[in-house]
Amino acid sequence: MKKLVLFFICYGLCTVILQSQTISKTLNVNTPGMLSDLLTSTESTTVTDLSITGTIDARDIMFMRNTMSALANLDISGVNIAAYTGEGGTAYGSYTYPANEMPMYSFVFVSYPIITMGKLSLKSIKLPNSITSIGNRAFYRCSGLTGPITIPDSVTSIASGAFTGCSGVTVFLINAANSKYSSIDGAIFSKDQTAIFAYPGGKTGEYQIPDKVATIESSAFSECRNLTGSLTIPNSVTTIGGAAFYTCFGLTGSLSLPDSLTSIGGLAFEGCGFSGSLTIPNSVKTIGVQAFRNCSNLTGSLKISNSVSAIEFGAFAGCGHLTGSLVIPNSVTTIGSKAFLECSGFSELFLPHNITNISDEAFNNCSFLKISSANPAPPTISDMTFGYLNFYSQLIVPSGSKAAYESAPYWSRFTYITEQDFTTGSTPKEGDFSKIYAANDLIVIESSATNARVEIFSTTGRLVKTIYTQGDRTEVSLPGGIYIVRMGNHTQKVILQKQ
């Protein structure tokens, strides 16, 4: 029995030793697409270090990605990449792959329509010296890559997300001979240093973008979760590309956007950890799809400049801790679907005269105390533009427009509509709700009115309780939770902390 135990112990140790062995192979590929024929079935799954010369295409790279499960160190600096059209390449379905390009999704596993992960076994790579471009997401989420990556002198095009999620890469090396790119602090910049294309995911700490930068390209800092603290964006920046800082969780300080900024791309700051208030500068024309989605640590006010013409789909969805009044500027004519979904911290909403269309679920799961709509013609809304709870909010419309709103699709569901003169163009002031509040686990209503009707709703819009005031102070005891209290012209959100 003791011998048998020793046998199994030895067997386990031997297995570990075999798995940690370096198995090297050097090959010359004469015919593109034939790399698989030059390796035995055993070599295909055990070779760790591979050096190739000759000519390959997207089929050979797909083989290295999908079949060579142990591949860790790859030197293809001496190969040429030929063009290929067909279904055997690195992308899903039939595709045309240009010559001299590191193909799109080179080392990324794609299960249509989902991009799952990069090739985690890959630790280092020497790129072909002859390539002129690096394709879309070529090394996306190849988190096993470590150390520096050298960009060949011949490269003049790097596609979006080429190195996104390469959290082990510490520096990009670029020779001065490269005509298009330069390297500053290990990041990839344009030659004139006015645009930044990629930041090494393995760099840590705070980062200050140089003053010359005008463009932060798409995915430049995407998934750089080692970045920490505040983010300083200089006044030279005019464009922030799509997914530029996507899910940079470590950026937890304040976010100050420069007055020079004109465009914020889709997903630009989605999932970032920024705190405090947010101001969209007067120069910004567009706020892209899901640009600030799930920036749930933003805890102050939101100010949107009067230059913004459209707020796209999901732009601020999930920013549930932004507070105060949400004022949509007069320049905005449309608000996209789910633009402010679950922004439950706002107490008041002002919609300007020029708003004509508000898409589905734009304000769903918000709980406004008051909504002011300055357009005499009710904007087009859908069944779920405001969800259900907001139909119990006070709705203020222009003088003479009450009947139009009462008969308009879905606006007619608001139960309390009043009129106000908006001809001066001023934004309504936030109401005085100081007489309805929580104290000592009670809802307190202070009012000189006697026998005034008070309705208390849950956050789902269900009427929880109806009471009538008694003297100057009325107290209501309810289980802990969030309630909407309405009395006459006053509507107030109250939070009871008890169980």
Short mmCIF file of C-alpha atoms in Angstrom, two decimals:
data_model
loop_
_atom_site.label_atom_id
_atom_site.label_comp_id
_atom_site.label_asym_id
_atom_site.label_seq_id
_atom_site.Cartn_x
_atom_site.Cartn_y
_atom_site.Cartn_z
CA MET A 1 0.00 0.00 0.00
CA LYS A 2 2.87 2.42 0.82
CA LYS A 3 4.43 1.81 -2.58
CA LEU A 4 1.13 2.56 -4.28
CA VAL A 5 0.87 5.88 -2.46
CA LEU A 6 4.41 6.78 -3.43
CA PHE A 7 3.60 5.94 -7.01
CA PHE A 8 0.72 8.39 -7.13
CA ILE A 9 2.78 11.12 -5.48
CA CYS A 10 5.53 10.64 -8.04
CA TYR A 11 3.00 10.61 -10.84
CA GLY A 12 1.57 13.93 -9.75
CA LEU A 13 4.99 15.54 -9.52
CA CYS A 14 5.99 14.23 -12.89
CA THR A 15 2.83 15.68 -14.43
CA VAL A 16 3.61 19.13 -13.06
CA ILE A 17 7.16 18.92 -14.37
CA LEU A 18 5.97 17.93 -17.82
CA GLN A 19 3.43 20.75 -17.95
CA SER A 20 6.08 23.32 -17.04
CA GLN A 21 8.55 22.17 -19.70
CA THR A 22 9.49 24.53 -22.53
CA ILE A 23 8.97 22.94 -25.91
CA SER A 24 10.37 25.06 -28.74
CA LYS A 25 9.78 24.84 -32.48
CA THR A 26 11.16 26.83 -35.43
CA LEU A 27 9.29 26.63 -38.72
CA ASN A 28 9.37 28.13 -42.20
CA VAL A 29 5.94 28.36 -43.84
CA ASN A 30 6.21 28.36 -47.64
CA THR A 31 2.49 28.26 -48.38
CA PRO A 32 0.02 30.49 -46.46
CA GLY A 33 -2.60 28.54 -44.56
CA MET A 34 -0.44 25.41 -44.20
CA LEU A 35 1.05 25.93 -40.74
CA SER A 36 -1.05 23.12 -39.28
CA ASP A 37 0.53 20.64 -41.69
CA LEU A 38 4.01 21.37 -40.30
CA LEU A 39 3.15 20.27 -36.75
CA THR A 40 2.19 16.87 -35.42
CA SER A 41 -1.01 16.58 -33.41
CA THR A 42 1.08 16.32 -30.24
CA GLU A 43 3.18 19.37 -31.13
CA SER A 44 0.02 21.36 -31.85
CA THR A 45 -0.98 21.15 -28.20
CA THR A 46 2.40 21.07 -26.45
CA VAL A 47 4.68 23.59 -28.20
CA THR A 48 5.17 26.60 -25.91
CA ASP A 49 7.74 28.64 -27.87
CA LEU A 50 7.21 29.07 -31.59
CA SER A 51 9.31 30.97 -34.13
CA ILE A 52 8.06 31.28 -37.71
CA THR A 53 9.49 32.65 -40.94
CA GLY A 54 8.02 32.66 -44.45
CA THR A 55 4.47 33.69 -45.35
CA ILE A 56 1.30 33.11 -43.33
CA ASP A 57 -2.29 34.36 -43.43
CA ALA A 58 -5.33 34.66 -41.15
CA ARG A 59 -5.88 30.88 -41.23
CA ASP A 60 -2.47 30.24 -39.67
CA ILE A 61 -3.09 32.78 -36.93
CA MET A 62 -6.48 31.20 -36.26
CA PHE A 63 -4.73 27.83 -35.91
CA MET A 64 -2.24 29.25 -33.41
CA ARG A 65 -5.07 30.84 -31.44
CA ASN A 66 -7.56 27.96 -31.42
CA THR A 67 -5.41 24.82 -31.52
CA MET A 68 -2.03 25.62 -29.99
CA SER A 69 -3.28 25.60 -26.40
CA ALA A 70 0.19 25.73 -24.77
CA LEU A 71 1.56 28.54 -26.94
CA ALA A 72 3.21 31.11 -24.66
CA ASN A 73 6.00 32.86 -26.60
CA LEU A 74 5.55 33.68 -30.26
CA ASP A 75 8.13 35.20 -32.61
CA ILE A 76 6.65 36.04 -36.01
CA SER A 77 8.91 39.04 -36.63
CA GLY A 78 10.28 37.38 -39.78
CA VAL A 79 6.99 36.52 -41.51
CA ASN A 80 4.98 38.23 -44.20
CA ILE A 81 1.19 38.19 -43.85
CA ALA A 82 -0.65 37.46 -47.07
CA ALA A 83 -4.21 38.54 -47.93
CA TYR A 84 -6.96 35.96 -47.46
CA THR A 85 -10.70 35.81 -48.15
CA GLY A 86 -12.84 33.06 -46.67
CA GLU A 87 -14.33 31.51 -43.55
CA GLY A 88 -11.13 30.01 -42.12
CA GLY A 89 -9.72 33.21 -40.64
CA THR A 90 -9.80 34.83 -37.23
CA ALA A 91 -13.24 36.46 -37.53
CA TYR A 92 -16.62 34.75 -37.50
CA GLY A 93 -17.92 33.91 -41.01
CA SER A 94 -16.45 34.85 -44.37
CA TYR A 95 -14.20 37.86 -44.31
CA THR A 96 -11.51 39.56 -46.41
CA TYR A 97 -8.23 40.00 -44.54
CA PRO A 98 -5.80 42.56 -46.04
CA ALA A 99 -2.17 41.77 -46.67
CA ASN A 100 0.38 43.12 -44.19
CA GLU A 101 -2.19 43.39 -41.40
CA MET A 102 -2.27 41.64 -38.06
CA PRO A 103 -5.83 40.33 -38.54
CA MET A 104 -8.81 41.47 -36.53
CA TYR A 105 -9.37 39.25 -33.47
CA SER A 106 -5.94 37.68 -34.03
CA PHE A 107 -5.73 36.17 -30.57
CA VAL A 108 -9.30 36.69 -29.38
CA PHE A 109 -11.81 33.87 -29.13
CA VAL A 110 -15.03 34.85 -30.90
CA SER A 111 -18.31 33.02 -30.35
CA TYR A 112 -20.69 35.04 -32.49
CA PRO A 113 -21.94 37.56 -31.58
CA ILE A 114 -19.93 37.55 -28.34
CA ILE A 115 -16.21 38.20 -27.99
CA THR A 116 -15.31 36.04 -25.03
CA MET A 117 -11.65 36.48 -24.08
CA GLY A 118 -8.14 36.75 -25.36
CA LYS A 119 -5.68 33.86 -25.59
CA LEU A 120 -4.58 33.70 -21.98
CA SER A 121 -1.63 31.35 -22.55
CA LEU A 122 0.14 33.94 -24.72
CA LYS A 123 2.87 35.63 -22.67
CA SER A 124 5.00 37.42 -25.27
CA ILE A 125 4.90 38.24 -28.96
CA LYS A 126 7.26 39.71 -31.53
CA LEU A 127 5.11 41.25 -34.27
CA PRO A 128 5.99 40.93 -37.97
CA ASN A 129 8.42 43.63 -39.06
CA SER A 130 6.58 43.91 -42.38
CA ILE A 131 3.05 44.69 -41.16
CA THR A 132 1.54 48.12 -41.79
CA SER A 133 -1.56 47.76 -39.61
CA ILE A 134 -2.89 46.04 -36.49
CA GLY A 135 -6.51 45.00 -36.84
CA ASN A 136 -9.56 45.60 -34.67
CA ARG A 137 -9.18 44.01 -31.21
CA ALA A 138 -6.26 41.94 -32.39
CA PHE A 139 -5.08 41.28 -28.81
CA TYR A 140 -8.28 42.18 -26.95
CA ARG A 141 -8.14 40.92 -23.35
CA CYS A 142 -4.91 39.00 -23.85
CA SER A 143 -4.23 39.57 -20.16
CA GLY A 144 -1.41 37.03 -20.11
CA LEU A 145 0.84 39.25 -22.24
CA THR A 146 3.55 40.78 -20.09
CA GLY A 147 6.42 43.18 -20.45
CA PRO A 148 6.86 45.53 -23.39
CA ILE A 149 5.33 45.19 -26.86
CA THR A 150 7.34 46.63 -29.73
CA ILE A 151 5.35 48.30 -32.52
CA PRO A 152 7.21 47.75 -35.82
CA ASP A 153 8.47 50.82 -37.68
CA SER A 154 6.26 49.96 -40.66
CA VAL A 155 2.95 50.21 -38.74
CA THR A 156 0.83 53.21 -39.74
CA SER A 157 -2.59 52.05 -38.50
CA ILE A 158 -3.73 50.65 -35.15
CA ALA A 159 -7.44 49.81 -34.97
CA SER A 160 -9.77 50.42 -32.05
CA GLY A 161 -9.28 48.14 -29.06
CA ALA A 162 -6.21 46.43 -30.52
CA PHE A 163 -4.63 46.17 -27.04
CA THR A 164 -7.66 46.72 -24.80
CA GLY A 165 -7.57 44.58 -21.67
CA CYS A 166 -3.88 43.70 -22.00
CA SER A 167 -3.47 44.28 -18.29
CA GLY A 168 0.03 42.81 -18.10
CA VAL A 169 1.61 45.03 -20.78
CA THR A 170 3.76 47.67 -19.10
CA VAL A 171 5.01 49.66 -22.08
CA PHE A 172 4.70 50.06 -25.85
CA LEU A 173 8.06 50.54 -27.57
CA ILE A 174 8.15 52.58 -30.79
CA ASN A 175 11.28 53.37 -32.77
CA ALA A 176 11.82 56.97 -33.83
CA ALA A 177 11.83 55.75 -37.43
CA ASN A 178 8.08 55.09 -37.33
CA SER A 179 6.38 57.70 -39.51
CA LYS A 180 2.99 57.64 -37.75
CA TYR A 181 3.43 56.86 -34.06
CA SER A 182 5.57 57.89 -31.12
CA SER A 183 5.86 56.68 -27.54
CA ILE A 184 5.53 58.81 -24.41
CA ASP A 185 5.78 57.17 -21.02
CA GLY A 186 5.18 53.85 -22.73
CA ALA A 187 1.86 54.89 -24.34
CA ILE A 188 1.15 55.10 -28.07
CA PHE A 189 0.79 58.65 -29.43
CA SER A 190 0.60 60.17 -32.88
CA LYS A 191 3.92 61.37 -34.21
CA ASP A 192 3.08 64.98 -33.40
CA GLN A 193 1.78 63.92 -29.96
CA THR A 194 -1.70 65.43 -30.54
CA ALA A 195 -3.54 62.10 -30.23
CA ILE A 196 -3.22 59.18 -27.85
CA PHE A 197 -4.11 55.70 -29.16
CA ALA A 198 -3.31 53.21 -26.40
CA TYR A 199 -2.13 53.19 -22.82
CA PRO A 200 -0.35 50.14 -21.34
CA GLY A 201 -2.74 48.29 -19.08
CA GLY A 202 -0.01 47.26 -16.68
CA LYS A 203 0.87 50.84 -15.71
CA THR A 204 -0.48 51.86 -12.30
CA GLY A 205 -1.35 55.05 -10.44
CA GLU A 206 -2.60 58.42 -11.64
CA TYR A 207 -1.94 59.66 -15.15
CA GLN A 208 -1.96 63.18 -16.53
CA ILE A 209 -2.60 63.44 -20.24
CA PRO A 210 -0.02 65.72 -21.90
CA ASP A 211 -1.11 69.24 -22.86
CA LYS A 212 -0.62 68.77 -26.61
CA VAL A 213 -3.21 66.02 -26.92
CA ALA A 214 -6.32 67.04 -28.90
CA THR A 215 -7.84 63.58 -29.46
CA ILE A 216 -8.21 60.63 -27.11
CA GLU A 217 -8.87 57.84 -29.58
CA SER A 218 -11.47 55.10 -29.15
CA SER A 219 -10.53 52.53 -26.49
CA ALA A 220 -7.28 54.36 -25.70
CA PHE A 221 -7.59 53.68 -21.96
CA SER A 222 -10.35 51.09 -22.11
CA GLU A 223 -10.19 48.56 -19.25
CA CYS A 224 -7.06 50.21 -17.80
CA ARG A 225 -8.26 49.29 -14.33
CA ASN A 226 -4.86 49.90 -12.74
CA LEU A 227 -5.28 53.64 -13.23
CA THR A 228 -6.25 55.29 -9.94
CA GLY A 229 -7.31 58.62 -8.50
CA SER A 230 -8.50 61.64 -10.44
CA LEU A 231 -8.21 62.15 -14.18
CA THR A 232 -6.74 65.36 -15.57
CA ILE A 233 -7.81 66.10 -19.15
CA PRO A 234 -6.04 69.18 -20.56
CA ASN A 235 -7.79 72.07 -22.32
CA SER A 236 -6.24 70.97 -25.60
CA VAL A 237 -8.57 67.93 -25.86
CA THR A 238 -11.50 68.36 -28.26
CA THR A 239 -12.56 64.73 -28.80
CA ILE A 240 -12.94 61.77 -26.46
CA GLY A 241 -13.53 58.65 -28.54
CA GLY A 242 -15.86 55.75 -27.92
CA ALA A 243 -14.99 53.54 -24.92
CA ALA A 244 -11.96 55.75 -24.27
CA PHE A 245 -12.07 55.09 -20.50
CA TYR A 246 -14.50 52.18 -20.50
CA THR A 247 -14.68 50.42 -17.09
CA CYS A 248 -11.63 52.17 -15.64
CA PHE A 249 -12.86 51.29 -12.16
CA GLY A 250 -9.80 52.69 -10.41
CA LEU A 251 -10.49 56.26 -11.49
CA THR A 252 -12.35 57.26 -8.33
CA GLY A 253 -11.50 60.94 -8.02
CA SER A 254 -13.22 63.89 -9.64
CA LEU A 255 -13.74 64.24 -13.39
CA SER A 256 -13.17 67.68 -14.88
CA LEU A 257 -14.00 67.97 -18.58
CA PRO A 258 -12.20 70.80 -20.40
CA ASP A 259 -13.94 73.73 -22.08
CA SER A 260 -12.25 72.74 -25.35
CA LEU A 261 -14.20 69.46 -25.54
CA THR A 262 -16.76 69.12 -28.37
CA SER A 263 -17.54 65.40 -28.53
CA ILE A 264 -17.93 62.60 -25.97
CA GLY A 265 -18.10 59.19 -27.67
CA GLY A 266 -20.29 56.24 -26.82
CA LEU A 267 -19.22 54.24 -23.74
CA ALA A 268 -16.52 56.86 -23.16
CA PHE A 269 -16.70 56.69 -19.35
CA GLU A 270 -19.05 53.75 -18.79
CA GLY A 271 -18.47 52.05 -15.45
CA CYS A 272 -15.82 54.50 -14.24
CA GLY A 273 -15.62 55.19 -10.52
CA PHE A 274 -15.57 59.00 -10.64
CA SER A 275 -17.08 60.82 -7.66
CA GLY A 276 -18.62 64.24 -7.09
CA SER A 277 -20.59 66.46 -9.47
CA LEU A 278 -20.38 66.41 -13.27
CA THR A 279 -20.49 69.38 -15.64
CA ILE A 280 -20.78 68.94 -19.40
CA PRO A 281 -18.93 71.97 -20.88
CA ASN A 282 -20.57 74.57 -23.13
CA SER A 283 -18.57 73.37 -26.14
CA VAL A 284 -19.90 69.79 -26.15
CA LYS A 285 -22.29 69.02 -29.03
CA THR A 286 -22.90 65.30 -28.53
CA ILE A 287 -23.07 62.93 -25.57
CA GLY A 288 -22.69 59.44 -27.03
CA VAL A 289 -24.52 56.21 -26.38
CA GLN A 290 -24.01 55.04 -22.76
CA ALA A 291 -21.24 57.61 -22.36
CA PHE A 292 -21.59 57.77 -18.55
CA ARG A 293 -23.63 54.64 -17.96
CA ASN A 294 -23.21 53.07 -14.51
CA CYS A 295 -20.99 55.86 -13.18
CA SER A 296 -22.77 55.18 -9.93
CA ASN A 297 -20.21 56.94 -7.71
CA LEU A 298 -21.10 60.37 -9.11
CA THR A 299 -22.86 61.87 -6.10
CA GLY A 300 -23.37 65.57 -6.86
CA SER A 301 -25.27 67.54 -9.45
CA LEU A 302 -25.36 67.16 -13.23
CA LYS A 303 -25.11 70.28 -15.39
CA ILE A 304 -25.58 69.89 -19.14
CA SER A 305 -24.52 72.78 -21.35
CA ASN A 306 -26.83 74.60 -23.74
CA SER A 307 -24.75 73.43 -26.72
CA VAL A 308 -25.80 69.77 -26.51
CA SER A 309 -28.30 68.86 -29.24
CA ALA A 310 -29.04 65.24 -28.35
CA ILE A 311 -28.64 62.97 -25.36
CA GLU A 312 -28.19 59.47 -26.76
CA PHE A 313 -29.35 56.04 -25.64
CA GLY A 314 -28.40 55.21 -22.04
CA ALA A 315 -26.08 58.22 -21.74
CA PHE A 316 -26.51 58.54 -17.95
CA ALA A 317 -28.33 55.29 -17.16
CA GLY A 318 -27.50 53.87 -13.75
CA CYS A 319 -26.11 57.14 -12.35
CA GLY A 320 -28.43 56.73 -9.40
CA HIS A 321 -26.57 58.98 -6.96
CA LEU A 322 -26.66 62.20 -8.99
CA THR A 323 -28.89 64.61 -7.06
CA GLY A 324 -30.78 67.89 -7.28
CA SER A 325 -32.64 69.28 -10.27
CA LEU A 326 -32.10 67.79 -13.71
CA VAL A 327 -32.33 70.63 -16.23
CA ILE A 328 -32.37 69.63 -19.89
CA PRO A 329 -31.04 72.63 -21.87
CA ASN A 330 -33.02 74.38 -24.61
CA SER A 331 -30.63 73.12 -27.28
CA VAL A 332 -31.78 69.50 -26.80
CA THR A 333 -34.58 68.32 -29.10
CA THR A 334 -34.48 64.57 -28.48
CA ILE A 335 -33.66 62.35 -25.53
CA GLY A 336 -32.71 58.77 -26.33
CA SER A 337 -34.08 55.56 -24.89
CA LYS A 338 -33.00 54.85 -21.30
CA ALA A 339 -30.94 58.06 -21.27
CA PHE A 340 -31.58 58.57 -17.53
CA LEU A 341 -32.80 55.10 -16.59
CA GLU A 342 -32.58 54.48 -12.83
CA CYS A 343 -31.32 57.99 -12.07
CA SER A 344 -33.36 57.90 -8.89
CA GLY A 345 -31.47 60.64 -7.04
CA PHE A 346 -32.89 63.59 -8.99
CA SER A 347 -35.76 65.43 -7.27
CA GLU A 348 -36.96 67.60 -10.14
CA LEU A 349 -36.95 67.55 -13.97
CA PHE A 350 -37.16 70.51 -16.35
CA LEU A 351 -37.90 69.81 -20.03
CA PRO A 352 -37.32 72.80 -22.36
CA HIS A 353 -39.50 74.31 -25.06
CA ASN A 354 -37.64 72.62 -27.94
CA ILE A 355 -38.08 69.02 -26.77
CA THR A 356 -40.22 67.15 -29.31
CA ASN A 357 -39.44 63.50 -28.62
CA ILE A 358 -38.50 61.57 -25.49
CA SER A 359 -37.78 57.90 -26.16
CA ASP A 360 -38.88 54.78 -24.32
CA GLU A 361 -37.70 54.41 -20.71
CA ALA A 362 -35.72 57.66 -20.86
CA PHE A 363 -36.72 58.41 -17.24
CA ASN A 364 -37.89 54.98 -16.10
CA ASN A 365 -37.16 54.19 -12.44
CA CYS A 366 -36.63 57.86 -11.63
CA SER A 367 -38.75 59.41 -8.88
CA PHE A 368 -39.18 63.11 -9.61
CA LEU A 369 -41.13 65.26 -7.20
CA LYS A 370 -41.93 67.73 -9.95
CA ILE A 371 -41.72 67.69 -13.75
CA SER A 372 -41.87 70.93 -15.72
CA SER A 373 -42.46 70.69 -19.48
CA ALA A 374 -42.09 74.06 -21.25
CA ASN A 375 -43.32 72.94 -24.70
CA PRO A 376 -46.98 73.91 -25.25
CA ALA A 377 -47.28 70.92 -27.60
CA PRO A 378 -46.77 67.77 -25.55
CA PRO A 379 -43.57 65.99 -26.68
CA THR A 380 -43.97 62.49 -28.06
CA ILE A 381 -43.46 59.93 -25.31
CA SER A 382 -44.09 56.19 -24.94
CA ASP A 383 -45.82 54.05 -22.37
CA MET A 384 -42.62 53.64 -20.32
CA THR A 385 -40.82 56.95 -20.92
CA PHE A 386 -41.46 57.91 -17.30
CA GLY A 387 -42.17 54.44 -15.95
CA TYR A 388 -45.09 54.34 -13.53
CA LEU A 389 -44.02 56.19 -10.40
CA ASN A 390 -43.61 59.57 -12.09
CA PHE A 391 -47.29 59.72 -13.07
CA TYR A 392 -47.85 60.67 -9.42
CA SER A 393 -45.43 63.60 -9.70
CA GLN A 394 -46.57 67.18 -10.06
CA LEU A 395 -46.57 68.06 -13.78
CA ILE A 396 -46.28 71.76 -14.64
CA VAL A 397 -47.09 72.78 -18.23
CA PRO A 398 -47.31 76.15 -20.05
CA SER A 399 -50.35 78.32 -19.45
CA GLY A 400 -53.20 77.24 -21.69
CA SER A 401 -51.67 73.78 -22.38
CA LYS A 402 -53.25 71.75 -19.60
CA ALA A 403 -56.00 70.39 -21.84
CA ALA A 404 -53.48 69.36 -24.51
CA TYR A 405 -51.43 67.39 -21.99
CA GLU A 406 -54.52 65.85 -20.40
CA SER A 407 -55.53 64.44 -23.78
CA ALA A 408 -52.06 63.54 -25.13
CA PRO A 409 -51.02 59.86 -25.22
CA TYR A 410 -49.43 58.85 -21.91
CA TRP A 411 -49.20 62.43 -20.61
CA SER A 412 -52.84 61.95 -19.73
CA ARG A 413 -51.77 59.48 -17.03
CA PHE A 414 -50.36 62.24 -14.84
CA THR A 415 -52.81 62.72 -12.01
CA TYR A 416 -51.79 66.22 -10.98
CA ILE A 417 -51.27 68.80 -13.77
CA THR A 418 -50.97 72.55 -13.22
CA GLU A 419 -50.09 75.49 -15.49
CA GLN A 420 -47.35 78.10 -15.33
CA ASP A 421 -46.19 80.96 -17.53
CA PHE A 422 -42.97 79.91 -19.27
CA THR A 423 -42.90 82.82 -21.74
CA THR A 424 -39.93 84.42 -19.99
CA GLY A 425 -37.89 81.32 -20.81
CA SER A 426 -36.72 80.98 -17.22
CA THR A 427 -36.27 77.60 -15.59
CA PRO A 428 -38.81 76.92 -12.81
CA LYS A 429 -37.32 77.16 -9.35
CA GLU A 430 -37.16 74.04 -7.24
CA GLY A 431 -40.17 73.86 -4.95
CA ASP A 432 -40.07 74.32 -1.22
CA PHE A 433 -40.53 70.84 0.22
CA SER A 434 -39.12 71.61 3.68
CA LYS A 435 -42.41 70.86 5.47
CA ILE A 436 -42.37 67.16 4.56
CA TYR A 437 -39.43 65.20 5.97
CA ALA A 438 -38.25 62.16 7.95
CA ALA A 439 -37.40 62.39 11.65
CA ASN A 440 -37.04 59.73 14.33
CA ASP A 441 -38.18 57.00 11.91
CA LEU A 442 -41.39 58.94 11.20
CA ILE A 443 -42.72 60.89 8.23
CA VAL A 444 -43.40 64.41 9.49
CA ILE A 445 -45.76 66.88 7.80
CA GLU A 446 -45.63 70.43 9.11
CA SER A 447 -48.53 72.53 7.85
CA SER A 448 -50.95 75.14 9.13
CA ALA A 449 -53.67 73.53 7.04
CA THR A 450 -56.18 71.44 8.96
CA ASN A 451 -57.69 68.32 7.51
CA ALA A 452 -55.53 68.55 4.34
CA ARG A 453 -55.33 65.32 2.34
CA VAL A 454 -51.92 63.61 2.30
CA GLU A 455 -51.19 60.64 0.02
CA ILE A 456 -48.18 58.39 0.56
CA PHE A 457 -46.95 56.16 -2.30
CA SER A 458 -44.35 53.41 -2.57
CA THR A 459 -41.59 53.69 -5.19
CA THR A 460 -43.63 51.38 -7.43
CA GLY A 461 -46.50 53.86 -7.44
CA ARG A 462 -48.75 51.92 -5.05
CA LEU A 463 -50.83 54.08 -2.73
CA VAL A 464 -49.65 53.05 0.74
CA LYS A 465 -51.66 55.36 2.94
CA THR A 466 -54.02 58.35 2.89
CA ILE A 467 -54.19 60.62 5.94
CA TYR A 468 -55.45 64.10 6.81
CA THR A 469 -53.36 66.67 8.66
CA GLN A 470 -54.09 67.44 12.28
CA GLY A 471 -52.80 70.76 13.54
CA ASP A 472 -49.33 72.13 12.77
CA ARG A 473 -47.53 68.78 12.89
CA THR A 474 -48.65 65.37 11.67
CA GLU A 475 -46.55 62.24 12.17
CA VAL A 476 -46.89 59.00 10.20
CA SER A 477 -45.26 55.69 11.19
CA LEU A 478 -44.45 53.26 8.37
CA PRO A 479 -41.90 50.44 7.78
CA GLY A 480 -38.44 51.46 6.60
CA GLY A 481 -38.16 52.29 2.90
CA ILE A 482 -38.53 55.05 0.32
CA TYR A 483 -41.85 56.85 0.04
CA ILE A 484 -43.31 59.61 -2.12
CA VAL A 485 -45.48 61.96 -0.07
CA ARG A 486 -47.92 64.32 -1.80
CA MET A 487 -49.89 67.08 -0.15
CA GLY A 488 -51.52 69.71 -2.34
CA ASN A 489 -48.77 71.34 -4.42
CA HIS A 490 -46.02 69.66 -2.43
CA THR A 491 -44.44 66.32 -3.34
CA GLN A 492 -41.48 64.96 -1.39
CA LYS A 493 -39.37 61.81 -1.43
CA VAL A 494 -38.79 60.55 2.13
CA ILE A 495 -36.44 57.78 3.27
CA LEU A 496 -37.18 55.91 6.50
CA GLN A 497 -34.10 54.06 7.72
CA LYS A 498 -35.75 51.66 10.19
CA GLN A 499 -36.39 48.00 9.37
#
